[in-house]
CSV table of C-alpha atoms and ligand atoms in Angstrom, one decimal:
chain,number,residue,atom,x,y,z
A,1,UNK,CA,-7.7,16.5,-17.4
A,2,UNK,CA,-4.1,14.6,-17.5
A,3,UNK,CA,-4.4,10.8,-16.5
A,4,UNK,CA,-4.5,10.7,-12.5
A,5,UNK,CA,-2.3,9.2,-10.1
A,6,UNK,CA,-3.9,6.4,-9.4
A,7,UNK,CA,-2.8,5.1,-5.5
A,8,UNK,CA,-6.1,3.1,-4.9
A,9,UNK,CA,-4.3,0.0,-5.2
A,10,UNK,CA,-1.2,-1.8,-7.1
A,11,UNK,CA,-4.1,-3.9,-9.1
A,12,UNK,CA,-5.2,-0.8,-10.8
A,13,UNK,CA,-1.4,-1.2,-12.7
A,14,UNK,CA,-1.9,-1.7,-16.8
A,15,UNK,CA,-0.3,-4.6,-19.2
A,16,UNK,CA,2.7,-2.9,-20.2
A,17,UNK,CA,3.1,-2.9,-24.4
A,18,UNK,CA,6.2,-5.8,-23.6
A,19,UNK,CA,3.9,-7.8,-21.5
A,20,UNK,CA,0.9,-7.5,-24.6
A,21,UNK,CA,3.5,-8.5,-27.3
A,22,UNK,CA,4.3,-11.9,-24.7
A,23,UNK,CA,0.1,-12.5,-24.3
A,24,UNK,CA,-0.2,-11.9,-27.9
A,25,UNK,CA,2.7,-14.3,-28.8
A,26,UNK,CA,1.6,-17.0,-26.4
A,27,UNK,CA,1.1,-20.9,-27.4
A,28,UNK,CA,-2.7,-21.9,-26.7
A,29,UNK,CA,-4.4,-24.5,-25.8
A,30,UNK,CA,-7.7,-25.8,-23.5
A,31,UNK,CA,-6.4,-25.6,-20.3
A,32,UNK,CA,-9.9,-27.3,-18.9
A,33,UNK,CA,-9.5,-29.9,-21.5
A,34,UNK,CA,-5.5,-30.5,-20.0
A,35,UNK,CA,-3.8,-28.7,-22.8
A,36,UNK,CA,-2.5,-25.5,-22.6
A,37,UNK,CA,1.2,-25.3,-22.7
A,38,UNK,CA,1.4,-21.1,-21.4
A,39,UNK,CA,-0.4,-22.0,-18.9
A,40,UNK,CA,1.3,-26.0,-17.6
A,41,UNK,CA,4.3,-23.5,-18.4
A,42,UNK,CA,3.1,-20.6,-15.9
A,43,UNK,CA,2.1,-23.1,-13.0
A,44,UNK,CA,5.4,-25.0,-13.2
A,45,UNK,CA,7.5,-22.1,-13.5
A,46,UNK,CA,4.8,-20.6,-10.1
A,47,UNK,CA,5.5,-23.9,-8.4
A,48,UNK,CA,9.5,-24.2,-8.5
A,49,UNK,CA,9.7,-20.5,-7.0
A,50,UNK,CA,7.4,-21.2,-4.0
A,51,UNK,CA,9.2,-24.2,-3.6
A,52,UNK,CA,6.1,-26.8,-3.9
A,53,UNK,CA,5.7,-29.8,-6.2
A,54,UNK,CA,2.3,-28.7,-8.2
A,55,UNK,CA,0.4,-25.4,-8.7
A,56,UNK,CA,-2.8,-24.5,-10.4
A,57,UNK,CA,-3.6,-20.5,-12.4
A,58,UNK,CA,-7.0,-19.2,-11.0
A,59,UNK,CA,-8.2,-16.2,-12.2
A,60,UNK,CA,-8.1,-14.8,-9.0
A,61,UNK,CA,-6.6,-14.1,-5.5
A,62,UNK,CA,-10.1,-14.6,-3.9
A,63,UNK,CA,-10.6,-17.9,-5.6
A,64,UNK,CA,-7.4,-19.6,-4.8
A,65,UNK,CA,-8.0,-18.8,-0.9
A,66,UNK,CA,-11.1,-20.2,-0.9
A,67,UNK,CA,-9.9,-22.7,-3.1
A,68,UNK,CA,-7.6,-23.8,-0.7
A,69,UNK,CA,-9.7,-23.2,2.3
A,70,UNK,CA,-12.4,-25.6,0.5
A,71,UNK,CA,-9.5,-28.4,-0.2
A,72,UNK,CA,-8.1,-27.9,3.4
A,73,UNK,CA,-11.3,-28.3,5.6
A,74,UNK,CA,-14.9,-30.0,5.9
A,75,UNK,CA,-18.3,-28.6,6.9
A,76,UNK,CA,-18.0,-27.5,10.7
A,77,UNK,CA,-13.9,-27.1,10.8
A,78,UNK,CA,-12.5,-23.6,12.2
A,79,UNK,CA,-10.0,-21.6,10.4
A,80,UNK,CA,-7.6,-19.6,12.9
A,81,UNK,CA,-6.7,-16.4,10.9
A,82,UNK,CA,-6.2,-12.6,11.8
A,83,UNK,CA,-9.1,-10.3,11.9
A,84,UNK,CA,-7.7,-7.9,9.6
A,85,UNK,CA,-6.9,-11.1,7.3
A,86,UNK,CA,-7.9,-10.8,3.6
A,87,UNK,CA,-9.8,-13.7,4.2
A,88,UNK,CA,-12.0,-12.4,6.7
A,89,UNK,CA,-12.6,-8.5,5.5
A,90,UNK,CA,-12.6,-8.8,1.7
A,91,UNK,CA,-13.5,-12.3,0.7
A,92,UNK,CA,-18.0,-11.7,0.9
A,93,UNK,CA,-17.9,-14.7,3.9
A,94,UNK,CA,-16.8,-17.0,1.5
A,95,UNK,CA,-15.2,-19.3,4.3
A,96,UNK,CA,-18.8,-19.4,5.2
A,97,UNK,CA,-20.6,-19.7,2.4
A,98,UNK,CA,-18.3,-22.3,-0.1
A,99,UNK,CA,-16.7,-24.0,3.1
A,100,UNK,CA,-19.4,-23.9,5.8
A,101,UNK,CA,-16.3,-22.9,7.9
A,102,UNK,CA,-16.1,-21.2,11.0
A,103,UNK,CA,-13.5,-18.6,11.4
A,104,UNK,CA,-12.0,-17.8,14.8
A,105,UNK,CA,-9.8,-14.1,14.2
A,106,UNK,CA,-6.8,-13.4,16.5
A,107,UNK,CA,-5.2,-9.8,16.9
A,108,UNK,CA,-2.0,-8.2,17.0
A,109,UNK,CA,-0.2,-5.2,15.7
A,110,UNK,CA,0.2,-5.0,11.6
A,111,UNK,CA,-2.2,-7.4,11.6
A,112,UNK,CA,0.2,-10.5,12.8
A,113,UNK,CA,-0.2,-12.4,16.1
A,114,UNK,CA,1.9,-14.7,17.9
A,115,UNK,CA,2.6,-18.3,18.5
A,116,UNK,CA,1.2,-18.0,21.9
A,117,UNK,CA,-2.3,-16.8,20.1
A,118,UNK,CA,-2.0,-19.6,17.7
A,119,UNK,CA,-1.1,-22.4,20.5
A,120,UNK,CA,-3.9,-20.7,22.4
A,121,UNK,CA,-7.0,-20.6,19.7
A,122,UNK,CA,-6.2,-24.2,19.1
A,123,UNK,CA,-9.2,-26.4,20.1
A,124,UNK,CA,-8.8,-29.4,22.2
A,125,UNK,CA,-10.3,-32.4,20.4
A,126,UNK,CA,-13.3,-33.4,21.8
A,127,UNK,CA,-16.8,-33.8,20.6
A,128,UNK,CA,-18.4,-30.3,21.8
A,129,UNK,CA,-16.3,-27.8,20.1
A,130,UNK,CA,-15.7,-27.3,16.1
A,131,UNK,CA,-11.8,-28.8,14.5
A,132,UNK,CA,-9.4,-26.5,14.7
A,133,UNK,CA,-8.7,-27.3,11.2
A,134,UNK,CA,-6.8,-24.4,9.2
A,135,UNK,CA,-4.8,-21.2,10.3
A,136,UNK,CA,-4.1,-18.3,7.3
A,137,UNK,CA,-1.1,-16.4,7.4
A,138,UNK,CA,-1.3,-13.2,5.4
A,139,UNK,CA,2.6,-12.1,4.3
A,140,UNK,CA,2.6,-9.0,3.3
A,141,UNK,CA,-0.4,-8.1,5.3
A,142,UNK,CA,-2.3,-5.1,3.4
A,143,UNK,CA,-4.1,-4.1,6.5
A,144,UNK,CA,-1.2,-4.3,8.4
A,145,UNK,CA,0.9,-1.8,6.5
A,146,UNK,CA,1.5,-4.0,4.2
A,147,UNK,CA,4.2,-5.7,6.9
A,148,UNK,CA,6.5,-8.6,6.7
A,149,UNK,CA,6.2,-11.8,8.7
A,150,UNK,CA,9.4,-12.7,10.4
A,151,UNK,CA,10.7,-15.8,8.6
A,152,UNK,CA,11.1,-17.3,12.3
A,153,UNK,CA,7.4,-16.9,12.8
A,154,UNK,CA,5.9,-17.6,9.9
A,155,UNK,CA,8.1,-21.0,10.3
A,156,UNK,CA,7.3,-21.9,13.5
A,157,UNK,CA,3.4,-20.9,13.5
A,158,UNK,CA,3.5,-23.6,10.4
A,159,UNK,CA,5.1,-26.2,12.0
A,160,UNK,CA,2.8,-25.9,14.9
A,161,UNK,CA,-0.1,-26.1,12.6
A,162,UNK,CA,1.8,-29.9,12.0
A,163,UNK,CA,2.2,-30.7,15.3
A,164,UNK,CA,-0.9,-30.3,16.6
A,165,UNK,CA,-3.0,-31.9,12.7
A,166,UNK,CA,-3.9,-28.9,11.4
A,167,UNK,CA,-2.9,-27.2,7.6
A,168,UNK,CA,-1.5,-24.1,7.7
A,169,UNK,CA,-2.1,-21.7,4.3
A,170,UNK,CA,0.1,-18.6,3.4
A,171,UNK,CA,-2.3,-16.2,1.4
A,172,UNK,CA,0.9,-14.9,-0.3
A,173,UNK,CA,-0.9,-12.4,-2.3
A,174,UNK,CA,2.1,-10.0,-2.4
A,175,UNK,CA,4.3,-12.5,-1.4
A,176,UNK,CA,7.0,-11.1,-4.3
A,177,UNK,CA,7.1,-7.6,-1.9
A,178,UNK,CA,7.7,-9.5,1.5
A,179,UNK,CA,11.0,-11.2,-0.6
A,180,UNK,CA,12.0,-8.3,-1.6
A,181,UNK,CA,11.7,-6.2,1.6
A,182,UNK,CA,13.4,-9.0,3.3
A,183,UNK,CA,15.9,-10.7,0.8
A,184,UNK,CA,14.2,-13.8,2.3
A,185,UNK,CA,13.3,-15.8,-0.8
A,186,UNK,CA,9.3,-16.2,-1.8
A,187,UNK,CA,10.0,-20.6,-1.0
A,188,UNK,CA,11.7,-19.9,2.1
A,189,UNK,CA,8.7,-18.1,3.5
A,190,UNK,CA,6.4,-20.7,1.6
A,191,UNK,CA,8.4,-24.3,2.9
A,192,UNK,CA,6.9,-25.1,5.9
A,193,UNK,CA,3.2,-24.3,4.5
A,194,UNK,CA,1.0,-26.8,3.0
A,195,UNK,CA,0.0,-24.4,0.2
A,196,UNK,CA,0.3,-21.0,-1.1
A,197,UNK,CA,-1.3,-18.1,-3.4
A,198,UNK,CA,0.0,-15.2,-5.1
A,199,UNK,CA,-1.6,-13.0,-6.9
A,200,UNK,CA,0.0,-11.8,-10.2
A,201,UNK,CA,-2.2,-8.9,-10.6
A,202,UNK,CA,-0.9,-6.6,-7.7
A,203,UNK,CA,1.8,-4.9,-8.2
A,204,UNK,CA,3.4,-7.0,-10.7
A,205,UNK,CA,1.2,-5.7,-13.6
A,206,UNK,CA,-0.4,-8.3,-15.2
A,207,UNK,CA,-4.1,-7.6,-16.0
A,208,UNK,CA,-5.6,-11.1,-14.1
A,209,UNK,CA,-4.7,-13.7,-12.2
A,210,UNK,CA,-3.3,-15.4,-9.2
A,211,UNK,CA,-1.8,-19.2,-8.3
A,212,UNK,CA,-2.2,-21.7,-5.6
A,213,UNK,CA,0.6,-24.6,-4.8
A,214,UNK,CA,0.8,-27.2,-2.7
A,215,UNK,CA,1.3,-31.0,-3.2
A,216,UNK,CA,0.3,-32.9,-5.7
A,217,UNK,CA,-2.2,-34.5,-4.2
A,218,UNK,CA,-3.5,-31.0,-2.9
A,219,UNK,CA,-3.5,-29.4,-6.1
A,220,UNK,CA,-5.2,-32.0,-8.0
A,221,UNK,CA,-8.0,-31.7,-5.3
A,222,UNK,CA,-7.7,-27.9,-5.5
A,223,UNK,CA,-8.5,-28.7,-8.9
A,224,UNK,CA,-11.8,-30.4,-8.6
A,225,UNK,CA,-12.6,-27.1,-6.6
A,226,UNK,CA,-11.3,-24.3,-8.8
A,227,UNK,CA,-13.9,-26.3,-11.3
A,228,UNK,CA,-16.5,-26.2,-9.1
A,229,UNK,CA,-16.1,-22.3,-8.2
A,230,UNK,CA,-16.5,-21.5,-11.9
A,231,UNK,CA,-12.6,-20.7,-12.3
A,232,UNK,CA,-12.0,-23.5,-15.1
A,233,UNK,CA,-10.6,-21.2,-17.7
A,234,UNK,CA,-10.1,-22.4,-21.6
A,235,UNK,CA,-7.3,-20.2,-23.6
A,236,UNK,CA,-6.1,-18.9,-20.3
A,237,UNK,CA,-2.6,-18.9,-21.5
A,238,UNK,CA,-3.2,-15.4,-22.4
A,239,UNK,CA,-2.9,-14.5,-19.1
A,240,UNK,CA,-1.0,-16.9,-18.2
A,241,UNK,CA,1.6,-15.5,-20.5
A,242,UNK,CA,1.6,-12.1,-18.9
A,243,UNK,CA,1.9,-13.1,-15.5
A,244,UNK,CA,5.2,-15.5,-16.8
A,245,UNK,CA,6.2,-12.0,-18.0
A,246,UNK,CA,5.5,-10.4,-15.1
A,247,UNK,CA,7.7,-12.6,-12.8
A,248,UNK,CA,10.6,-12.5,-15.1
A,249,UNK,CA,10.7,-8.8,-15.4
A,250,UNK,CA,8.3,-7.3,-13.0
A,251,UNK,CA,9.4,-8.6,-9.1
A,252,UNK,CA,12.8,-7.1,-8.8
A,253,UNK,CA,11.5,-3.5,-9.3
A,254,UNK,CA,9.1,-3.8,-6.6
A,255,UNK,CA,12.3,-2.5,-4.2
A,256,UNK,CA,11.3,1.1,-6.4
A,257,UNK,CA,7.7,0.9,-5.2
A,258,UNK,CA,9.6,-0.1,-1.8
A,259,UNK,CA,11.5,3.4,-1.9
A,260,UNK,CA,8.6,5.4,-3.2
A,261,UNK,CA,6.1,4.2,-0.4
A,262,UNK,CA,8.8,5.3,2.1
A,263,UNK,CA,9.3,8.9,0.2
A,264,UNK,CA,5.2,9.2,0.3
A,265,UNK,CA,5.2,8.1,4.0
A,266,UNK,CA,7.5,10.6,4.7
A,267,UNK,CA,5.6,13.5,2.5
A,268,UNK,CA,2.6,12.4,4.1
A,269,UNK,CA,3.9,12.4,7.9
A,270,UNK,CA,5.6,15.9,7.5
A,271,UNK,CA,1.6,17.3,6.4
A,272,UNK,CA,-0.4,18.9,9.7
A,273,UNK,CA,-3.2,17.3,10.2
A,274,UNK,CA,-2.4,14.0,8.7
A,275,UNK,CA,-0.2,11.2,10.7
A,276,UNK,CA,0.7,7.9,9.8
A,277,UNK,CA,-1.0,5.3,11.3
A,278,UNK,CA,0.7,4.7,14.2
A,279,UNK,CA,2.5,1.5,13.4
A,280,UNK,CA,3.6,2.8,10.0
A,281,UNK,CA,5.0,6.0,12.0
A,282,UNK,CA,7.5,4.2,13.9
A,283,UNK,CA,9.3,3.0,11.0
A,284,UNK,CA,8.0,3.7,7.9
A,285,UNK,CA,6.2,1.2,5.1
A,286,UNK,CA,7.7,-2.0,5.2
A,287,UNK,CA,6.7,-2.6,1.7
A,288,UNK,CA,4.3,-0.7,-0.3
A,289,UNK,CA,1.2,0.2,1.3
A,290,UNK,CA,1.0,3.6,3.6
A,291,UNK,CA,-2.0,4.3,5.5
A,292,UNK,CA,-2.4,7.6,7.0
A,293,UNK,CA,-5.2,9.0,9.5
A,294,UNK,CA,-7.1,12.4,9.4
A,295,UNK,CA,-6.4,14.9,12.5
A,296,UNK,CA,-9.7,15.3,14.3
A,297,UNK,CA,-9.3,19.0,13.7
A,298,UNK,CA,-9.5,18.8,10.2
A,299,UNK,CA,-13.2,19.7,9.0
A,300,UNK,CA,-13.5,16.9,6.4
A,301,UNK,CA,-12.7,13.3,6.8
A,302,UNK,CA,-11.3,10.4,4.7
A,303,UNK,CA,-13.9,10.3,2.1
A,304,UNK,CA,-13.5,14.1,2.0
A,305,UNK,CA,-9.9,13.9,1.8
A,306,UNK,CA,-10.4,11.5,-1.3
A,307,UNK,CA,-12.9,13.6,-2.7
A,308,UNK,CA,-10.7,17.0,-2.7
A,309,UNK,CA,-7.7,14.9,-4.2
A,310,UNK,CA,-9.7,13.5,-7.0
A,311,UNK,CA,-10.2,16.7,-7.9
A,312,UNK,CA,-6.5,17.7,-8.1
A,313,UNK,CA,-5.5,14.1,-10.0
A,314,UNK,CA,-5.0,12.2,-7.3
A,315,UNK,CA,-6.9,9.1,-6.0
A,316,UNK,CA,-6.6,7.6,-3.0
A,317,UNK,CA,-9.1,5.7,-1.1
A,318,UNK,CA,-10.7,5.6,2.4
A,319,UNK,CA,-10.6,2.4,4.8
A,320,UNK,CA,-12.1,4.3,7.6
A,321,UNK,CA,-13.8,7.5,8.9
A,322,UNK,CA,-10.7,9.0,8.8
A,323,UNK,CA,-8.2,6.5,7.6
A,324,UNK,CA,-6.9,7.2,4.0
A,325,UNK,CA,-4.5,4.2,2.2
A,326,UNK,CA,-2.0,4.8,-0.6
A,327,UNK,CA,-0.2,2.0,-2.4
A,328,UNK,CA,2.8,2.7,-4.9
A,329,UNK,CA,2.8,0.4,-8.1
A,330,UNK,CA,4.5,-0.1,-11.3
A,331,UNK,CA,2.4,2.7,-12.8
A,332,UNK,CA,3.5,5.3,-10.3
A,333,UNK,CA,6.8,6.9,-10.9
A,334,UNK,CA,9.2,8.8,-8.1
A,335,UNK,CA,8.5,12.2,-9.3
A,336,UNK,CA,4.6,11.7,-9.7
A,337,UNK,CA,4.9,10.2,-5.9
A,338,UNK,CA,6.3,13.8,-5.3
A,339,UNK,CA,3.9,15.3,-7.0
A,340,UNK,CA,1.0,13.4,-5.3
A,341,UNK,CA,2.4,14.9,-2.0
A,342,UNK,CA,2.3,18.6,-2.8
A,343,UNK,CA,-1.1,17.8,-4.0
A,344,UNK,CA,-2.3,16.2,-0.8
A,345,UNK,CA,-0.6,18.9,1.3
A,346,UNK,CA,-2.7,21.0,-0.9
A,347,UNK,CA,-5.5,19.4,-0.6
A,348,UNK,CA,-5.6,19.6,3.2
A,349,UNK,CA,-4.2,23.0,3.2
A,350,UNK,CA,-7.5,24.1,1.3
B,401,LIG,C1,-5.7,-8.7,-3.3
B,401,LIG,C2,-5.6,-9.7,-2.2
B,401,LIG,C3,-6.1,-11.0,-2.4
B,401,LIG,C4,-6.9,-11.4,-3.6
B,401,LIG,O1,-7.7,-10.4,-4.2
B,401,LIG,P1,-8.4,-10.6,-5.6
B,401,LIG,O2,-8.9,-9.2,-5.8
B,401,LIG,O3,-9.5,-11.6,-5.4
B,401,LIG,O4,-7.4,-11.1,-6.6
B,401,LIG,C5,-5.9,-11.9,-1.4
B,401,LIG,N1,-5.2,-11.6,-0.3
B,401,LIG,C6,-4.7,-10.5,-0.1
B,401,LIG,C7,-3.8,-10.2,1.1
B,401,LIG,C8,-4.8,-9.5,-1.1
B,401,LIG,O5,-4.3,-8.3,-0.9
């Protein structure tokens, strides 16, 4: 059988042969000894786009959360995050379990919330409840459609976090699609934050690893941390060199993953028996994620969805009884998006 569509995720995208020539050509050193150039060369480089004075490569996105969530807080603080957060659905209760953190979720549509729910979840100091220590923002947020936080809010919520002596952390994980999206560059979202992650192995195509900056003092600490998670890597400049390739030749296209999500939204939507969810109906994918639900009248649900479409070359995965996600990556071109939608309509039409 031909090499499936693959719209699990946009980590599932492969080093392209450019990007193996640049890991392959790459300077090495020890990085946990202190000298690897690729990789002092990939977490300046990280650093001066998010606008912050230090960053550190970890291998991944999971780790420089928690790395950050670890640097950030002590024992007994509260982190004030979405529910639908990363952080909170994918991350094993790390907050938990490395931190000892409690984790107070707020709601909202595409998986943001307000100012008002932020000024409202903070805890007054006192000696009965926990420190409000932390709040996550999540831009693009996956479960939310992959949406974009309004600059505005993402500033303000922030700068609120200062006001009232807590951090605030932007898990930036596709952080390179919200710029893109928006036009609003990746430091201008990032400034008022006191640090942020992005993962290099999303869309952008390289095979591992993700980056957390902050101050110096913070990433020195952040440091200690990464160590003590296991993430100290040695020749890590192999990576290190494909995610420097990745930024310089792999962010600008994301606006094509952009326009293909839209193009599968719209497949999808025009399918009976399959809707968008219904924020992602109203408009369309912001960025590259579409999640679509499974009419009630359809005898199978999402897993059986995925199932029949596995079967025709197509994957796609299930994040709910009857709620299917597909993501659009590097790997995915406009006419095998087209494809992929005569094979779903198939699929349900069967
Ligand atoms: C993918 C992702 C991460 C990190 O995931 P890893 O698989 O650990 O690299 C963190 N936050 C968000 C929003 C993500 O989508």
């Amino acid at each position: 059988m031909a090499t499936p569509i693959d719209l699990r995720s946009d980590t599932v995208t492969r080093p392209t042969p450019a990007m193996k020539d640049a890991m392959m050509a790459a300077p090495l050193g020890d990085d946990v000894l202190g000298d690897e150039p690729t990789v002092a060369a990939l977490e300046a480089k990280f650093a001066a786009w998010v606008g912050k004075p230090a960053a550190c490569f970890v291998p991944t996105g999971t780790m420089a959360n928690q790395v950050a969530i670890r640097a950030h807080t002590e024992h007994g603080d509260e982190i004030i995050c979405h529910e639908d957060s990363h952080i909170v659905q994918y991350e094993t209760g790390a907050p938990a379990a490395l931190s000892g953190c409690m984790v107070r979720t707020l709601r909202g549509p595409k998986g943001q919330f307000t100012l008002a729910d932020v000024a409202a979840a903070i805890r007054p100091l006192g000696i009965h409840g926990p420190l409000s220590k932390l709040v996550v923002v999540e831009n693009t947020q996956n479960r939310g459609g992959g949406s974009v936080w309004p600059l505005q809010l993402c500033r303000d919520i922030a700068l609120l976090a200062r006001e009232k002596g807590l951090r605030a952390h932007l898990d930036g994980a596709r952080l390179w699609n919200a710029s893109v999206a928006s036009g609003v560059p990746m430091a201008a979202f990032a400034a008022d934050f006191d640090s942020v992650s992005c993962c290099f192995s999303k869309g952008l195509g390289a095979p591992v690893g993700s980056a957390l900056a902050g101050s110096a003092d913070f990433i020195a600490r952040a440091r200690r941390f990464r160590k003590m998670f296991g993430g100290g890597m040695r020749q890590s400049g192999v990576l290190a060199a494909a995610a420097i390739y990745a930024m310089d030749n792999h962010t600008s296209r994301l606006a094509q993953d952009h326009d293909n999500a839209r193009l599968l939204a719209r497949g999808i939507a025009a399918i009976p028996g399959l809707a968008l969810e219904p924020e992602q109906a109203a408009s369309g994918p912001e960025t590259n994620i579409v999640y679509f639900d499974l009419a009630p009248t359809l005898s199978f649900d999402g897993a059986g969805l995925v199932a029949r479409l596995k079967a025709r070359g197509v994957l796609v995965l299930a994040t709910a009884p009857r709620r299917v996600r597909a993501l659009t990556h590097l790997d995915v071109t406009r006419a095998q998006v087209e494809h992929a939608v005569q094979e779903i309509k198939a699929a349900v039409a069967a």
